[in-house]
Coordinates of C-alpha atoms and ligand atoms in Angstrom, one line a residue:
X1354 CA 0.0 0.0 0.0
X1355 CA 1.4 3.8 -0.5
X1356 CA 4.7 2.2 -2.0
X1357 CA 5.8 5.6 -3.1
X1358 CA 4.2 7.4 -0.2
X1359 CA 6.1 5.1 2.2
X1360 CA 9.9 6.3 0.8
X1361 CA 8.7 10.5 0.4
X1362 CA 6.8 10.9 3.1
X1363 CA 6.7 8.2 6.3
X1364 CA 5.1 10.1 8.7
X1365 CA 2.0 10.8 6.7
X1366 CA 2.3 7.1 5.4
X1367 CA 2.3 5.9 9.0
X1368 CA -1.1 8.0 9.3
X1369 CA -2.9 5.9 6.5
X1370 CA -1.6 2.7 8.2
X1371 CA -3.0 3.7 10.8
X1372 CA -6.0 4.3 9.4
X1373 CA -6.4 0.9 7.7
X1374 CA -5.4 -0.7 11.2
X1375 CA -8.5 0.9 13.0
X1376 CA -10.4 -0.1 9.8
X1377 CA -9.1 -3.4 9.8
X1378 CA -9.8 -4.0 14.2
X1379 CA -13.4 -2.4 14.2
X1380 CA -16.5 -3.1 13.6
X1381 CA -17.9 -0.2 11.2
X1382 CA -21.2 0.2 11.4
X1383 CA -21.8 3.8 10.1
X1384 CA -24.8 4.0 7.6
X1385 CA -23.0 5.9 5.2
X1386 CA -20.1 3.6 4.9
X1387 CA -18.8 1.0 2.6
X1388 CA -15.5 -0.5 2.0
X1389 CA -13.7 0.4 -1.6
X1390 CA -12.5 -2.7 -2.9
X1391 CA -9.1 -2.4 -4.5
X1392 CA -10.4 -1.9 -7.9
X1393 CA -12.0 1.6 -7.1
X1394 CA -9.0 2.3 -4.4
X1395 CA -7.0 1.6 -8.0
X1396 CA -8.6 3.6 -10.0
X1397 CA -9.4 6.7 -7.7
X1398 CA -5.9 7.5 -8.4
X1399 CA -5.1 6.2 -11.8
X1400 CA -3.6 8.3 -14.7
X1401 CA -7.2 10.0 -15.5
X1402 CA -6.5 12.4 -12.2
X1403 CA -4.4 14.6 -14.7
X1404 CA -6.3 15.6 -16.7
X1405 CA -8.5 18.8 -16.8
X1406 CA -11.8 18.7 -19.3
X1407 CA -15.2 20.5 -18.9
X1408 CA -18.2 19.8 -20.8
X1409 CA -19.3 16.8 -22.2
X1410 CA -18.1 14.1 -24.8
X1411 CA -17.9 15.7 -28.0
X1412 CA -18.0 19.5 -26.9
X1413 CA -15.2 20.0 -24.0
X1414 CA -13.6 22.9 -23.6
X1415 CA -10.1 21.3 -23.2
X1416 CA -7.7 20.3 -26.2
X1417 CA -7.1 16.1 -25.3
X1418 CA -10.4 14.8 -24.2
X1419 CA -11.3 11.9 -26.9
X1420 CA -10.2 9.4 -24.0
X1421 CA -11.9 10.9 -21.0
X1422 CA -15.0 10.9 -23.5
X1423 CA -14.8 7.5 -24.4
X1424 CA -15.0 6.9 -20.9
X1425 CA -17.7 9.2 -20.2
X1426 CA -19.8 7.8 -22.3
X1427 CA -19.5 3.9 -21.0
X1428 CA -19.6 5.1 -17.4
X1429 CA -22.9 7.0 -18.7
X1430 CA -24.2 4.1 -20.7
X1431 CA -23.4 1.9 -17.8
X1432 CA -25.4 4.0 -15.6
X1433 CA -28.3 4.1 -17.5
X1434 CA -28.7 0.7 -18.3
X1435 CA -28.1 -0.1 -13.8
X1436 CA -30.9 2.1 -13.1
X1437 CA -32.7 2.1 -16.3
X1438 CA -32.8 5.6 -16.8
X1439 CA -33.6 7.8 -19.7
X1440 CA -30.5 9.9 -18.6
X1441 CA -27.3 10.0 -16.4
X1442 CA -24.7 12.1 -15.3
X1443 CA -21.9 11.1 -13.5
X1444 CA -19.7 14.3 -13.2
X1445 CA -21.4 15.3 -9.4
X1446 CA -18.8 15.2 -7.0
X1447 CA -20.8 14.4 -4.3
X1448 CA -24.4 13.4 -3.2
X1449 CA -24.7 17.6 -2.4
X1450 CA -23.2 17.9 -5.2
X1451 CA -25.9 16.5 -7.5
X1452 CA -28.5 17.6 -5.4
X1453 CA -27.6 21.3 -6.3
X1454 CA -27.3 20.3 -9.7
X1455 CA -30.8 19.8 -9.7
X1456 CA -31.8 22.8 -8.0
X1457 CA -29.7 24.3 -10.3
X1458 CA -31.6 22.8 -13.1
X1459 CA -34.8 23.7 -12.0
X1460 CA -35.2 26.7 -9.6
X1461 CA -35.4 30.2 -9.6
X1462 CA -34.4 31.8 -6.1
X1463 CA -37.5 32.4 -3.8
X1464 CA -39.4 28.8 -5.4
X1465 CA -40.8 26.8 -3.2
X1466 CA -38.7 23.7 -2.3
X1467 CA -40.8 21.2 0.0
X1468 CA -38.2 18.4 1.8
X1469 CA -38.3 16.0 4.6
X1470 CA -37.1 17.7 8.3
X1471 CA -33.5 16.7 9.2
X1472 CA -34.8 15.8 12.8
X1473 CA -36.9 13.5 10.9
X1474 CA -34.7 11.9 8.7
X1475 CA -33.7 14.0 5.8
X1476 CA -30.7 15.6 4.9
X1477 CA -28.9 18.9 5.3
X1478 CA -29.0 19.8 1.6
X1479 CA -33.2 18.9 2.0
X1480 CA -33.9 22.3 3.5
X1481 CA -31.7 22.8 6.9
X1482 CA -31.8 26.7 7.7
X1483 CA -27.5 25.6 8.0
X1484 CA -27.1 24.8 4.7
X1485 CA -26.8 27.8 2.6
X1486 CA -29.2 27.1 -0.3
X1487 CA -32.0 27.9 2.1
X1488 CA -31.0 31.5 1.6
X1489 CA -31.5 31.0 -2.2
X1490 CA -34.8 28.7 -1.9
X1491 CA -38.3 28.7 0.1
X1492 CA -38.1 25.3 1.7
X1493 CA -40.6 24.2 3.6
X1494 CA -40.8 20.8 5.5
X1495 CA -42.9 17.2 5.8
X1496 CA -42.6 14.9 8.6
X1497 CA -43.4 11.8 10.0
X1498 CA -46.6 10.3 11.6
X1499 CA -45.7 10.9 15.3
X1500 CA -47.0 7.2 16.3
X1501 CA -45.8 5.2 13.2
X1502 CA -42.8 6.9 12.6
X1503 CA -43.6 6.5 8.9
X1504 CA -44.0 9.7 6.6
X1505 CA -47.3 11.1 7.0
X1506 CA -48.3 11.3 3.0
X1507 CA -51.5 12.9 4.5
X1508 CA -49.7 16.0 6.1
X1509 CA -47.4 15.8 3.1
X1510 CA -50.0 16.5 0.8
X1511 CA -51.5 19.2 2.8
X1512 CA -48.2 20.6 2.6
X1513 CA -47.7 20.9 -0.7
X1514 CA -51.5 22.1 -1.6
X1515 CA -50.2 24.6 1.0
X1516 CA -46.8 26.0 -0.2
X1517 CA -47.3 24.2 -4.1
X1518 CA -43.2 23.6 -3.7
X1519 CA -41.4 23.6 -7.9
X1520 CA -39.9 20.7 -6.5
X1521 CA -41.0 18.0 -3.9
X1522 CA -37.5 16.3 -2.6
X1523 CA -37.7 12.3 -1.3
X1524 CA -35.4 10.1 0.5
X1525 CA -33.1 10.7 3.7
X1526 CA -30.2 9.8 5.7
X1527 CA -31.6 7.8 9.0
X1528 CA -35.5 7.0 7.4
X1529 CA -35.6 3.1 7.6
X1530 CA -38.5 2.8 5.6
X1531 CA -39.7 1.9 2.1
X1532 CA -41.3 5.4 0.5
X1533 CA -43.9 5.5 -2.1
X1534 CA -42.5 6.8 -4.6
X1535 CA -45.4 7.1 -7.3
X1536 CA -47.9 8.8 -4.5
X1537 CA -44.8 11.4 -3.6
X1538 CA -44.8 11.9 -7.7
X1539 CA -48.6 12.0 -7.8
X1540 CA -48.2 15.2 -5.1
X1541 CA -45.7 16.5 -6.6
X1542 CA -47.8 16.6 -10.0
X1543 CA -50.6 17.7 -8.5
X1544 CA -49.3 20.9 -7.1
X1545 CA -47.6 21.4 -10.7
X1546 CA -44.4 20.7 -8.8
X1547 CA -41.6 17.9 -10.4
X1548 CA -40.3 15.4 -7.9
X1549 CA -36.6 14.6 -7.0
X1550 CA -35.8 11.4 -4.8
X1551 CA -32.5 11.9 -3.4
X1552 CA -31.1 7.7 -2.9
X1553 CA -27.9 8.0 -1.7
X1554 CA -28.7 6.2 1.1
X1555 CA -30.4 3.1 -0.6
X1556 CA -28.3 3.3 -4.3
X1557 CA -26.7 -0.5 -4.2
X1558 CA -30.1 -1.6 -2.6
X1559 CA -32.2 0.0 -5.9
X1560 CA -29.3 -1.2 -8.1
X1561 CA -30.1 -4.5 -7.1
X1562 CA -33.8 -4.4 -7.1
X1563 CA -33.6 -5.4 -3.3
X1564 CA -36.0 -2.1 -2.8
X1565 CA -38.3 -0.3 -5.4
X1566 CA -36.5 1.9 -7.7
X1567 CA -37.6 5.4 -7.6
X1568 CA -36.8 5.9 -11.9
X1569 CA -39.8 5.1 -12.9
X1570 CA -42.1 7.9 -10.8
X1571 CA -39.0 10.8 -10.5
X1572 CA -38.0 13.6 -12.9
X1573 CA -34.7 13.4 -11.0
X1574 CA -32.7 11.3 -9.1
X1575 CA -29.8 12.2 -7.1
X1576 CA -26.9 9.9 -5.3
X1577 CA -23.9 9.1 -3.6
X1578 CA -21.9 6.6 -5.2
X1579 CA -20.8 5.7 -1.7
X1580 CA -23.0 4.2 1.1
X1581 CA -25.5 1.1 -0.2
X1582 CA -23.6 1.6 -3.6
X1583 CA -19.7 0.5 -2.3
X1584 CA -18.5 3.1 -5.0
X1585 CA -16.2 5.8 -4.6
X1586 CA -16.7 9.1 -2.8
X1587 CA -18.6 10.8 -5.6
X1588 CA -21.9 11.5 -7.2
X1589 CA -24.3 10.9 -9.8
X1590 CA -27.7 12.3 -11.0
X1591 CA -30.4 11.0 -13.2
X1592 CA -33.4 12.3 -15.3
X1593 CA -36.1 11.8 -17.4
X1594 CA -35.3 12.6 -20.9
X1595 CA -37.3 15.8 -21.3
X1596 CA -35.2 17.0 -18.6
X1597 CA -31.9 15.9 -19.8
X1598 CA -30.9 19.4 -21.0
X1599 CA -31.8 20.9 -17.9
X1600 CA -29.8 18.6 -16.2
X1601 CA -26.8 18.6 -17.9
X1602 CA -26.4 22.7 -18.0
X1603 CA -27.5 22.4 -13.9
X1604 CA -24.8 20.0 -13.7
X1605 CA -21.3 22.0 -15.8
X1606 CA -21.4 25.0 -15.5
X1607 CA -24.3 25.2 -13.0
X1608 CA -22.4 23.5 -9.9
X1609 CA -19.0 21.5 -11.2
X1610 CA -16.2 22.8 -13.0
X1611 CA -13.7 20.0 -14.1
X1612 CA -14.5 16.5 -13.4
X1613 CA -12.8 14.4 -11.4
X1614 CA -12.5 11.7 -13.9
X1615 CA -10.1 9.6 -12.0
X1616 CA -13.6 9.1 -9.9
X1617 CA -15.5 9.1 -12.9
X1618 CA -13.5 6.0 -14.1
X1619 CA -14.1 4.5 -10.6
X1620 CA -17.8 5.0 -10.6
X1621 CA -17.7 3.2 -14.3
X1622 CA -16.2 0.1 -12.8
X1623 CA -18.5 0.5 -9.8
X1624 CA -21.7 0.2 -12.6
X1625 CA -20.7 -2.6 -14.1
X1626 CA -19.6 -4.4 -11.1
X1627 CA -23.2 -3.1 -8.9
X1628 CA -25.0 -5.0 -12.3
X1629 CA -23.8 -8.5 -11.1
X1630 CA -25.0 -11.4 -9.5
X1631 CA -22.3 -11.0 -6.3
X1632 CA -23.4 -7.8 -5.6
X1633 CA -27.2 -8.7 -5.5
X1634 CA -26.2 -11.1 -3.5
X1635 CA -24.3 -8.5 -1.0
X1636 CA -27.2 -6.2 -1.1
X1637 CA -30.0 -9.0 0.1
X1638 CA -27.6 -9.8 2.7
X1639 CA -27.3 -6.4 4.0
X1640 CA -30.9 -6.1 4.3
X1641 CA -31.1 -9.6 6.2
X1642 CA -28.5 -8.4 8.4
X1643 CA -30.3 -4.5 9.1
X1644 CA -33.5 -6.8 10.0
X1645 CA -32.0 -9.1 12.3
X1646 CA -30.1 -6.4 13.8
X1647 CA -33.5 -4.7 14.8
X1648 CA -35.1 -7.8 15.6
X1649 CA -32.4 -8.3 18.1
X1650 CA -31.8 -5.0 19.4
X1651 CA -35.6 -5.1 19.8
X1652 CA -35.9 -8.2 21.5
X1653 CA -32.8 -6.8 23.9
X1654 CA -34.9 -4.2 24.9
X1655 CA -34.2 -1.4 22.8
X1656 CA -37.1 0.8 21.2
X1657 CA -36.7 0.3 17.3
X1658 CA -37.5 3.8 15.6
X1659 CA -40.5 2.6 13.5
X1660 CA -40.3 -1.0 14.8
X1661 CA -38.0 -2.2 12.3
X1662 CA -36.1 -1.8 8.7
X1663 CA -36.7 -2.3 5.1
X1664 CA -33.4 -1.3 3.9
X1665 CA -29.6 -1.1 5.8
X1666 CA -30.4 1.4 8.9
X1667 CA -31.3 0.9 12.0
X1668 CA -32.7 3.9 13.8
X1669 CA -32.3 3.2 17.6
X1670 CA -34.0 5.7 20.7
X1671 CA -31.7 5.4 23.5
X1672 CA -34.4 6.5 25.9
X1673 CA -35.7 3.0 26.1
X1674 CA -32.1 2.0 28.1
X1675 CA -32.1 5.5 29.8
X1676 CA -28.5 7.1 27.8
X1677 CA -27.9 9.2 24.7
X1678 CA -26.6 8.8 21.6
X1679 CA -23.5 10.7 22.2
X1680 CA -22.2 8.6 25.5
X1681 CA -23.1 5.5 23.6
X1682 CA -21.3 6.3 20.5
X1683 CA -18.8 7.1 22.7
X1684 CA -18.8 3.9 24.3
X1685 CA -19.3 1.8 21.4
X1686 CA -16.4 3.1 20.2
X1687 CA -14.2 2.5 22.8
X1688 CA -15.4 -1.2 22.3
X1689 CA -14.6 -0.9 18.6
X1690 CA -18.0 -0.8 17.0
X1691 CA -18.6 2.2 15.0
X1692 CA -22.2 4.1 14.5
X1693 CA -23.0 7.7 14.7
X1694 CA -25.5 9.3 17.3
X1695 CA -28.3 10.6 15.3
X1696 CA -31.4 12.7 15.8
X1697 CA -34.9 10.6 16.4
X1698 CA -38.1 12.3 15.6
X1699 CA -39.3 15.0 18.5
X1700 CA -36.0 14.2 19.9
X1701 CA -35.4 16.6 23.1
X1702 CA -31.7 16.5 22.9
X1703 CA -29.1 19.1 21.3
X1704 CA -28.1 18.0 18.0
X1705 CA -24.6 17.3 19.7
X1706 CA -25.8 14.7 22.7
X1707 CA -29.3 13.1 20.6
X1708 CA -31.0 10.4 22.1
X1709 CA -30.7 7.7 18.8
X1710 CA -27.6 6.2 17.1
X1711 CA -28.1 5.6 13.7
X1712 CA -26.3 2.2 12.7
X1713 CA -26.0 0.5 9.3
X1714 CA -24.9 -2.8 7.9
X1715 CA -23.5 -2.2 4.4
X1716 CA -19.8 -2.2 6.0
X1717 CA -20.2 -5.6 8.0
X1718 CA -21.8 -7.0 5.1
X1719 CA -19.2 -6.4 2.8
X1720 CA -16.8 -8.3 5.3
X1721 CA -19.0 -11.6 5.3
X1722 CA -21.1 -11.5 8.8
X1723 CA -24.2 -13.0 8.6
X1724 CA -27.2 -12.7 10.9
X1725 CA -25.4 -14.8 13.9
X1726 CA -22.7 -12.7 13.6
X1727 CA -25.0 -9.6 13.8
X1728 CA -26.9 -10.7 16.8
X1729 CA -23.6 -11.3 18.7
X1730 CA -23.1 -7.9 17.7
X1731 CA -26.5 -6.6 19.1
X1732 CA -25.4 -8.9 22.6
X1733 CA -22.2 -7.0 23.1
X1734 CA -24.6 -3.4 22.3
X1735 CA -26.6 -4.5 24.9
X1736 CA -23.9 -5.1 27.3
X1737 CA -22.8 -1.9 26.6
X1738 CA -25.6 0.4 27.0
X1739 CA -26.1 -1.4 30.2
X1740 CA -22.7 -0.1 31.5
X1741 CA -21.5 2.5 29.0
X1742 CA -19.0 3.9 31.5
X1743 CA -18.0 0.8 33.7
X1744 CA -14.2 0.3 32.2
X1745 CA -13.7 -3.5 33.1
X1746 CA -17.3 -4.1 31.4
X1747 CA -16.5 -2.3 28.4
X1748 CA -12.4 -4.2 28.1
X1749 CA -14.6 -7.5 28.2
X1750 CA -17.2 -5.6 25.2
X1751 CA -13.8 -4.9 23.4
X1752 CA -12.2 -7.7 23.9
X1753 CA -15.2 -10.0 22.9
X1754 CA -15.7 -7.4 19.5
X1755 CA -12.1 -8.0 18.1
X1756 CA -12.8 -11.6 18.2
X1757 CA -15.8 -11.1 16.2
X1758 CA -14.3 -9.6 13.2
X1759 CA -11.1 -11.1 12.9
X1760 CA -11.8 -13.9 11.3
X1761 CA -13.6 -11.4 8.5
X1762 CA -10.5 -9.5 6.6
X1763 CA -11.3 -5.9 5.4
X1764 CA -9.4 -7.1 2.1
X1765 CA -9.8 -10.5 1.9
X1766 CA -8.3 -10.9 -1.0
X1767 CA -4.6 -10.2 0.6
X1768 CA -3.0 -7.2 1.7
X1769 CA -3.3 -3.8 -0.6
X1770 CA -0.7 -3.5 -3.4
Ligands
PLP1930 C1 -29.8 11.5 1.7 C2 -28.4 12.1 1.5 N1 -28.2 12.9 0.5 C3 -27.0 13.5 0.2 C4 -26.0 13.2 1.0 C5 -24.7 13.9 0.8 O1 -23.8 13.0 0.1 P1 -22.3 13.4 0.0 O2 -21.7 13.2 1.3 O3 -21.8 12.4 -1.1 O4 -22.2 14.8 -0.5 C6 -26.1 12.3 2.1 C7 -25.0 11.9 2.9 O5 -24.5 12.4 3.8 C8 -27.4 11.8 2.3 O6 -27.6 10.9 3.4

């Protein structure tokens, strides 16, 4: 790994290898995680990082770009035919990224924007007063039903008759849940609005038709190409072909300059490789595993936002074992399992301290566990929140965790090159 690195720079070197050792000893359990495999590590820093272009294949604005269009076109083609979309664009360099591409697209400054609450599962770039485009935008805000911690479409549509947003954004960061799709469209049509379903969360899962796809009832979709999808840190956005244009312009020069195409040749690889039968396989498994995960958490005697999960995340409210998300992050972590504390709906704690965690299995997945695994992992959780500051009871936690995963490599396939 690093082989260059290592001779020209040691000390930062070391700091990598230190990084693949805690990756390597812990249990990540992160929502928004996934492990590169070497492929994308590979190609994330192949030849293509040199290169400047703009534009698209055909019309760049940079003398040398026939390669970087050949391979903007496959990577595009690729896409399309993984999500069956009219249209892709892969040149997003981020999940925000793409989602300002589409606002980019499609708004004027002062439209009405309607997206899910961050409190409530959505995500910053949904709406939050501390992202900046909600100086540029009117976004307003839809929830979920306070006693099935399911979106309320009733209150959603009374929203939107309301406010009558331009553009109606689905899909969140902690919402465990299946969404309906065509009735969000059917709003969002109603009101004379378009609707945009943000799946960066859920990408791999969609790609491999282990959850509905939302291409058939969206004008847009948006992504991360990490998370679900196990791609590199990047983005992609997807479109109807009447908006295609739109897209494209909202895209370069609306919100990228020059594209990252040693990402965009990662993301290629990561198209064909999310169209296989292995990664199906990986995705059903990660789905198994974020159900019995709930199912045991559940049966341990923690409250289950929503009472389970269709998808990777598990939404916990600490309240139920009487601590908050930050000391049992905190704790977990010190045990080497690693999850982010997370907002839960009508949650009366700071934004810092939270009373849920948020915990995902894409990462374990990837690594081989399998649902006895996972409940092991739910016992030493248990035994955690029941003493998340006794120090001999946590060492046993820790020491009981690293036996868990070693047997399950990070790279299986041998060290890194
Ligand atoms: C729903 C949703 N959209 C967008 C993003 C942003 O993605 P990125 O971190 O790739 O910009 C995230 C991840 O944090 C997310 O959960």
């Amino acid at each position: 790994m690093l082989k260059h690195t290592r001779m020209s720079d040691p000390e930062l070197f070391d700091i990598v290898a230190e990084e693949l050792d805690r990756q390597e000893h812990n249990i990540e359990m992160i929502a928004s995680e996934s492990t590169e495999s070497e492929e994308l590590l590979e190609l994330s820093g192949c030849v293509f990082a040199n290169k400047t272009t703009e534009g698209y294949p055909g019309a760049r604005f940079q003398a040398g770009s026939q390669v970087a269009d050949k391979m903007e076109r496959l990577g595009i083609e690729r896409a399309k035919a993984l999500y069956g979309a009219d249209h892709a664009n892969l040149q997003p360099y981020s999940g925000s990224t793409a989602n300002y591409s589409v606002y980019a697209a499609v708004l004027k400054p002062g439209d009405p924007v309607l997206g899910m609450r961050l409190d409530h599962g959505g995500h910053l770039t949904h709406g939050s007063p501390a992202n900046f485009m909600s100086k540029f935008f009117n976004f307003h805000s839809y929830g979920l039903n306070s006693e099935t911690e399911l979106i309320d479409y009733d209150e959603l549509e009374a929203i939107a008759e309301k406010h009558r947003p331009r553009l109606l954004i689905a899909g969140g960061s902690a919402y465990p849940r299946l969404i309906d799709y065509g009735r969000m469209a059917k709003i969002a049509r109603s009101v004379g609005g378009l609707l945009m379903v943000d799946m960066a969360h859920v990408a791999g899962l969609v790609a491999a038709g282990v959850v509905p796809s939302p291409v058939p009832h969206a004008d847009f979709v948006t992504s991360s190409t990490t998370k679900t999808l196990c791609g590199p840190r990047g983005g992609l956005a997807l479109c109807r072909a009447e908006h295609a244009k739109a897209l494209d312009k909202g895209v370069f020069p609306g919100a990228v300059s020059s594209i990252h195409l040693n990402i965009m040749a990662a993301k290629t690889w990561l198209f064909k490789h999310a169209a296989g039968t292995e990664f199906k396989a990986l995705m059903e498994q990660v789905v198994k595993n974020a159900k019995a995960l709930a199912s045991e958490l559940s049966n341990l005697g923690f409250r289950v936002i929503s009472g389970g999960t269709d998808n990777h995340i598990v939404l916990l409210d600490l309240r139920s074992k009487g601590i908050t998300g930050s000391l049992f992050q905190d704790a977990l972590e010190y045990v080497g399992i690693t999850v982010n504390k997370n907002m839960i709906p009508a949650d009366p704690e700071k934004p810092s301290v939270t009373s849920g965690v948020r915990i995902g299995t894409t990462s374990v997945s990837q690594r081989g566990l399998k649902e006895a695994e996972i409940c092991q992992i739910a016992d030493i959780m248990n035994q955690v929140a029941a003493a998340p500051k006794d120090e001999a009871a946590l060492n046993r936690c820790k020491a009981e965790a690293m036996e868990l995963i070693k047997p399950f490599p990070l790279y299986p396939k041998g060290p890194l090159n």
